Amino acid sequence: MSDANYLPSASRWVRDQVSAIDRAGDTAAVDMGGMRVVLITMRGRVSGKLRKVPLMRVEHDGTYAAIASLGGAPKDPQWAGNLRAHPDVEVQDGRDVTPMLAREVTDPAERAQWWDRAVAAFPDYAAYQQRTTRVIPIFLLEPR
């Protein structure tokens, strides 16, 4: 995915983290609360431009989970709609960038398994789910 079509986030903290990762070429350049992140590059559902978002690193056997928590807000983060509309993404983990395909988890057993993995990686997810009545979406990012 070419950075020529990149549209920075309206959120300053996201712009700052993406900039630090891009400068270093490594997601280790930033963290969230001392926890590792991955950088997801996706296409915006409205703008068609490339969007980048750092997310908590939840990985198992080469598949990553993107947890659409928005800190327990009553609505999904905008990037969730991007993944639904344009599932072809790139995941940067450390210095490695891998093309992947996103899919929303709908199977209850698969969702429970990935939710447990997400909470193990970032325990705040459990509190975020308690703050909202919506079921927090989980997207799996799998190698193409």
PDB file of C-alpha atoms in Angstrom:
ATOM      1  CA  MET A   1       0.000   0.000   0.000  1.00  0.00           C
ATOM      2  CA  SER A   2       1.515   3.286  -1.098  1.00  0.00           C
ATOM      3  CA  ASP A   3       1.859   6.100   1.434  1.00  0.00           C
ATOM      4  CA  ALA A   4       1.096   8.584  -1.368  1.00  0.00           C
ATOM      5  CA  ASN A   5      -2.618   8.099  -0.600  1.00  0.00           C
ATOM      6  CA  TYR A   6      -2.230   8.265   3.205  1.00  0.00           C
ATOM      7  CA  LEU A   7      -4.650  10.479   5.124  1.00  0.00           C
ATOM      8  CA  PRO A   8      -3.486  11.085   8.733  1.00  0.00           C
ATOM      9  CA  SER A   9      -5.925  10.597  11.583  1.00  0.00           C
ATOM     10  CA  ALA A  10      -7.876  13.499  13.038  1.00  0.00           C
ATOM     11  CA  SER A  11      -6.726  12.248  16.452  1.00  0.00           C
ATOM     12  CA  ARG A  12      -3.433  13.788  17.563  1.00  0.00           C
ATOM     13  CA  TRP A  13      -2.292  10.788  19.648  1.00  0.00           C
ATOM     14  CA  VAL A  14      -2.859   8.467  16.674  1.00  0.00           C
ATOM     15  CA  ARG A  15      -0.961  10.831  14.324  1.00  0.00           C
ATOM     16  CA  ASP A  16       1.904  11.071  16.825  1.00  0.00           C
ATOM     17  CA  GLN A  17       2.168   7.296  17.264  1.00  0.00           C
ATOM     18  CA  VAL A  18       1.960   6.602  13.528  1.00  0.00           C
ATOM     19  CA  SER A  19       4.621   9.239  12.869  1.00  0.00           C
ATOM     20  CA  ALA A  20       6.948   7.713  15.478  1.00  0.00           C
ATOM     21  CA  ILE A  21       6.479   4.232  14.002  1.00  0.00           C
ATOM     22  CA  ASP A  22       7.031   5.494  10.451  1.00  0.00           C
ATOM     23  CA  ARG A  23      10.205   7.376  11.471  1.00  0.00           C
ATOM     24  CA  ALA A  24      11.641   4.355  13.293  1.00  0.00           C
ATOM     25  CA  GLY A  25      10.354   1.763  10.844  1.00  0.00           C
ATOM     26  CA  ASP A  26       9.428  -0.295  13.897  1.00  0.00           C
ATOM     27  CA  THR A  27       6.301  -0.571  16.041  1.00  0.00           C
ATOM     28  CA  ALA A  28       8.598  -0.897  19.063  1.00  0.00           C
ATOM     29  CA  ALA A  29       8.961   2.890  18.825  1.00  0.00           C
ATOM     30  CA  VAL A  30       5.649   3.282  20.687  1.00  0.00           C
ATOM     31  CA  ASP A  31       3.515   1.462  23.196  1.00  0.00           C
ATOM     32  CA  MET A  32       0.159   1.832  24.906  1.00  0.00           C
ATOM     33  CA  GLY A  33       0.454   1.650  28.653  1.00  0.00           C
ATOM     34  CA  GLY A  34       3.698  -0.290  28.320  1.00  0.00           C
ATOM     35  CA  MET A  35       2.073  -2.840  26.004  1.00  0.00           C
ATOM     36  CA  ARG A  36       3.169  -3.643  22.430  1.00  0.00           C
ATOM     37  CA  VAL A  37       1.202  -2.416  19.437  1.00  0.00           C
ATOM     38  CA  VAL A  38       0.856  -3.296  15.781  1.00  0.00           C
ATOM     39  CA  LEU A  39       0.166  -0.799  13.015  1.00  0.00           C
ATOM     40  CA  ILE A  40      -2.764  -1.554  10.730  1.00  0.00           C
ATOM     41  CA  THR A  41      -2.899   0.140   7.318  1.00  0.00           C
ATOM     42  CA  MET A  42      -6.342   0.062   5.708  1.00  0.00           C
ATOM     43  CA  ARG A  43      -8.416   1.932   3.173  1.00  0.00           C
ATOM     44  CA  GLY A  44     -11.004   4.421   4.445  1.00  0.00           C
ATOM     45  CA  ARG A  45     -14.570   3.447   3.620  1.00  0.00           C
ATOM     46  CA  VAL A  46     -15.593   7.035   2.791  1.00  0.00           C
ATOM     47  CA  SER A  47     -12.399   8.756   1.623  1.00  0.00           C
ATOM     48  CA  GLY A  48     -10.812   5.781  -0.119  1.00  0.00           C
ATOM     49  CA  LYS A  49      -7.511   7.053   1.311  1.00  0.00           C
ATOM     50  CA  LEU A  50      -5.092   4.918   3.310  1.00  0.00           C
ATOM     51  CA  ARG A  51      -5.587   5.114   7.051  1.00  0.00           C
ATOM     52  CA  LYS A  52      -3.176   3.890   9.731  1.00  0.00           C
ATOM     53  CA  VAL A  53      -4.098   2.956  13.259  1.00  0.00           C
ATOM     54  CA  PRO A  54      -1.949   1.541  16.074  1.00  0.00           C
ATOM     55  CA  LEU A  55      -3.747  -1.217  17.979  1.00  0.00           C
ATOM     56  CA  MET A  56      -2.874  -3.464  20.892  1.00  0.00           C
ATOM     57  CA  ARG A  57      -0.897  -6.501  19.772  1.00  0.00           C
ATOM     58  CA  VAL A  58      -3.105  -9.585  20.058  1.00  0.00           C
ATOM     59  CA  GLU A  59      -1.533 -12.385  18.029  1.00  0.00           C
ATOM     60  CA  HIS A  60      -1.824 -16.172  17.861  1.00  0.00           C
ATOM     61  CA  ASP A  61      -0.148 -18.428  15.272  1.00  0.00           C
ATOM     62  CA  GLY A  62       0.354 -15.576  12.794  1.00  0.00           C
ATOM     63  CA  THR A  63      -3.206 -14.259  13.027  1.00  0.00           C
ATOM     64  CA  TYR A  64      -3.877 -10.914  14.699  1.00  0.00           C
ATOM     65  CA  ALA A  65      -7.033  -9.689  16.398  1.00  0.00           C
ATOM     66  CA  ALA A  66      -8.190  -6.113  16.064  1.00  0.00           C
ATOM     67  CA  ILE A  67     -10.451  -5.316  19.009  1.00  0.00           C
ATOM     68  CA  ALA A  68     -12.891  -2.499  18.172  1.00  0.00           C
ATOM     69  CA  SER A  69     -13.302  -1.343  21.783  1.00  0.00           C
ATOM     70  CA  LEU A  70     -12.943   2.451  21.522  1.00  0.00           C
ATOM     71  CA  GLY A  71     -12.348   2.317  25.276  1.00  0.00           C
ATOM     72  CA  GLY A  72     -15.876   1.047  25.888  1.00  0.00           C
ATOM     73  CA  ALA A  73     -17.598   3.890  24.021  1.00  0.00           C
ATOM     74  CA  PRO A  74     -21.194   3.282  22.875  1.00  0.00           C
ATOM     75  CA  LYS A  75     -20.156   3.105  19.195  1.00  0.00           C
ATOM     76  CA  ASP A  76     -17.540   1.283  17.156  1.00  0.00           C
ATOM     77  CA  PRO A  77     -14.336   3.106  16.199  1.00  0.00           C
ATOM     78  CA  GLN A  78     -14.357   4.442  12.636  1.00  0.00           C
ATOM     79  CA  TRP A  79     -11.710   1.955  11.592  1.00  0.00           C
ATOM     80  CA  ALA A  80     -14.148  -0.930  12.201  1.00  0.00           C
ATOM     81  CA  GLY A  81     -16.268   0.326   9.306  1.00  0.00           C
ATOM     82  CA  ASN A  82     -13.136   0.588   7.185  1.00  0.00           C
ATOM     83  CA  LEU A  83     -12.338  -3.095   7.781  1.00  0.00           C
ATOM     84  CA  ARG A  84     -15.908  -4.112   6.965  1.00  0.00           C
ATOM     85  CA  ALA A  85     -15.816  -2.159   3.689  1.00  0.00           C
ATOM     86  CA  HIS A  86     -12.208  -2.868   2.677  1.00  0.00           C
ATOM     87  CA  PRO A  87     -10.821  -6.030   4.335  1.00  0.00           C
ATOM     88  CA  ASP A  88      -7.443  -5.967   2.542  1.00  0.00           C
ATOM     89  CA  VAL A  89      -4.958  -4.560   5.071  1.00  0.00           C
ATOM     90  CA  GLU A  90      -1.303  -4.532   6.024  1.00  0.00           C
ATOM     91  CA  VAL A  91      -0.129  -5.347   9.529  1.00  0.00           C
ATOM     92  CA  GLN A  92       3.204  -4.061  10.781  1.00  0.00           C
ATOM     93  CA  ASP A  93       4.523  -5.946  13.800  1.00  0.00           C
ATOM     94  CA  GLY A  94       7.961  -4.711  14.751  1.00  0.00           C
ATOM     95  CA  ARG A  95       9.704  -4.159  11.416  1.00  0.00           C
ATOM     96  CA  ASP A  96       7.732  -6.867   9.574  1.00  0.00           C
ATOM     97  CA  VAL A  97       4.887  -5.778   7.292  1.00  0.00           C
ATOM     98  CA  THR A  98       2.458  -8.459   6.118  1.00  0.00           C
ATOM     99  CA  PRO A  99      -0.526  -8.203   3.753  1.00  0.00           C
ATOM    100  CA  MET A 100      -3.593  -9.626   5.480  1.00  0.00           C
ATOM    101  CA  LEU A 101      -7.317 -10.047   5.088  1.00  0.00           C
ATOM    102  CA  ALA A 102      -9.693  -8.887   7.833  1.00  0.00           C
ATOM    103  CA  ARG A 103     -12.876 -10.669   8.790  1.00  0.00           C
ATOM    104  CA  GLU A 104     -15.264  -9.960  11.619  1.00  0.00           C
ATOM    105  CA  VAL A 105     -15.678 -12.840  14.047  1.00  0.00           C
ATOM    106  CA  THR A 106     -19.294 -13.983  14.206  1.00  0.00           C
ATOM    107  CA  ASP A 107     -19.018 -17.532  15.556  1.00  0.00           C
ATOM    108  CA  PRO A 108     -19.633 -17.399  19.348  1.00  0.00           C
ATOM    109  CA  ALA A 109     -17.032 -20.067  20.203  1.00  0.00           C
ATOM    110  CA  GLU A 110     -14.352 -18.458  18.042  1.00  0.00           C
ATOM    111  CA  ARG A 111     -15.223 -15.056  19.487  1.00  0.00           C
ATOM    112  CA  ALA A 112     -14.938 -16.334  23.072  1.00  0.00           C
ATOM    113  CA  GLN A 113     -11.528 -17.840  22.333  1.00  0.00           C
ATOM    114  CA  TRP A 114     -10.220 -14.617  20.784  1.00  0.00           C
ATOM    115  CA  TRP A 115     -11.802 -12.465  23.494  1.00  0.00           C
ATOM    116  CA  ASP A 116      -9.888 -14.459  26.119  1.00  0.00           C
ATOM    117  CA  ARG A 117      -6.677 -13.944  24.151  1.00  0.00           C
ATOM    118  CA  ALA A 118      -7.376 -10.218  23.842  1.00  0.00           C
ATOM    119  CA  VAL A 119      -8.030  -9.795  27.572  1.00  0.00           C
ATOM    120  CA  ALA A 120      -4.878 -11.786  28.367  1.00  0.00           C
ATOM    121  CA  ALA A 121      -2.861  -9.436  26.138  1.00  0.00           C
ATOM    122  CA  PHE A 122      -4.578  -6.261  27.391  1.00  0.00           C
ATOM    123  CA  PRO A 123      -6.680  -6.723  30.544  1.00  0.00           C
ATOM    124  CA  ASP A 124      -8.397  -3.320  30.146  1.00  0.00           C
ATOM    125  CA  TYR A 125     -10.562  -4.839  27.401  1.00  0.00           C
ATOM    126  CA  ALA A 126     -12.651  -6.540  30.099  1.00  0.00           C
ATOM    127  CA  ALA A 127     -13.387  -3.165  31.727  1.00  0.00           C
ATOM    128  CA  TYR A 128     -14.154  -1.632  28.326  1.00  0.00           C
ATOM    129  CA  GLN A 129     -16.820  -4.295  27.697  1.00  0.00           C
ATOM    130  CA  GLN A 130     -18.387  -3.458  31.078  1.00  0.00           C
ATOM    131  CA  ARG A 131     -18.678   0.228  30.051  1.00  0.00           C
ATOM    132  CA  THR A 132     -20.840  -0.436  27.007  1.00  0.00           C
ATOM    133  CA  THR A 133     -23.973  -2.332  26.071  1.00  0.00           C
ATOM    134  CA  ARG A 134     -22.653  -3.151  22.587  1.00  0.00           C
ATOM    135  CA  VAL A 135     -20.734  -6.340  21.990  1.00  0.00           C
ATOM    136  CA  ILE A 136     -17.229  -5.159  21.146  1.00  0.00           C
ATOM    137  CA  PRO A 137     -16.392  -6.403  17.632  1.00  0.00           C
ATOM    138  CA  ILE A 138     -13.365  -8.579  17.003  1.00  0.00           C
ATOM    139  CA  PHE A 139     -11.737  -8.683  13.589  1.00  0.00           C
ATOM    140  CA  LEU A 140      -9.210 -11.354  12.705  1.00  0.00           C
ATOM    141  CA  LEU A 141      -6.390 -10.279  10.419  1.00  0.00           C
ATOM    142  CA  GLU A 142      -5.171 -13.353   8.599  1.00  0.00           C
ATOM    143  CA  PRO A 143      -2.351 -13.792   6.062  1.00  0.00           C
ATOM    144  CA  ARG A 144      -3.519 -13.647   2.448  1.00  0.00           C
TER     145      ARG A 144
END
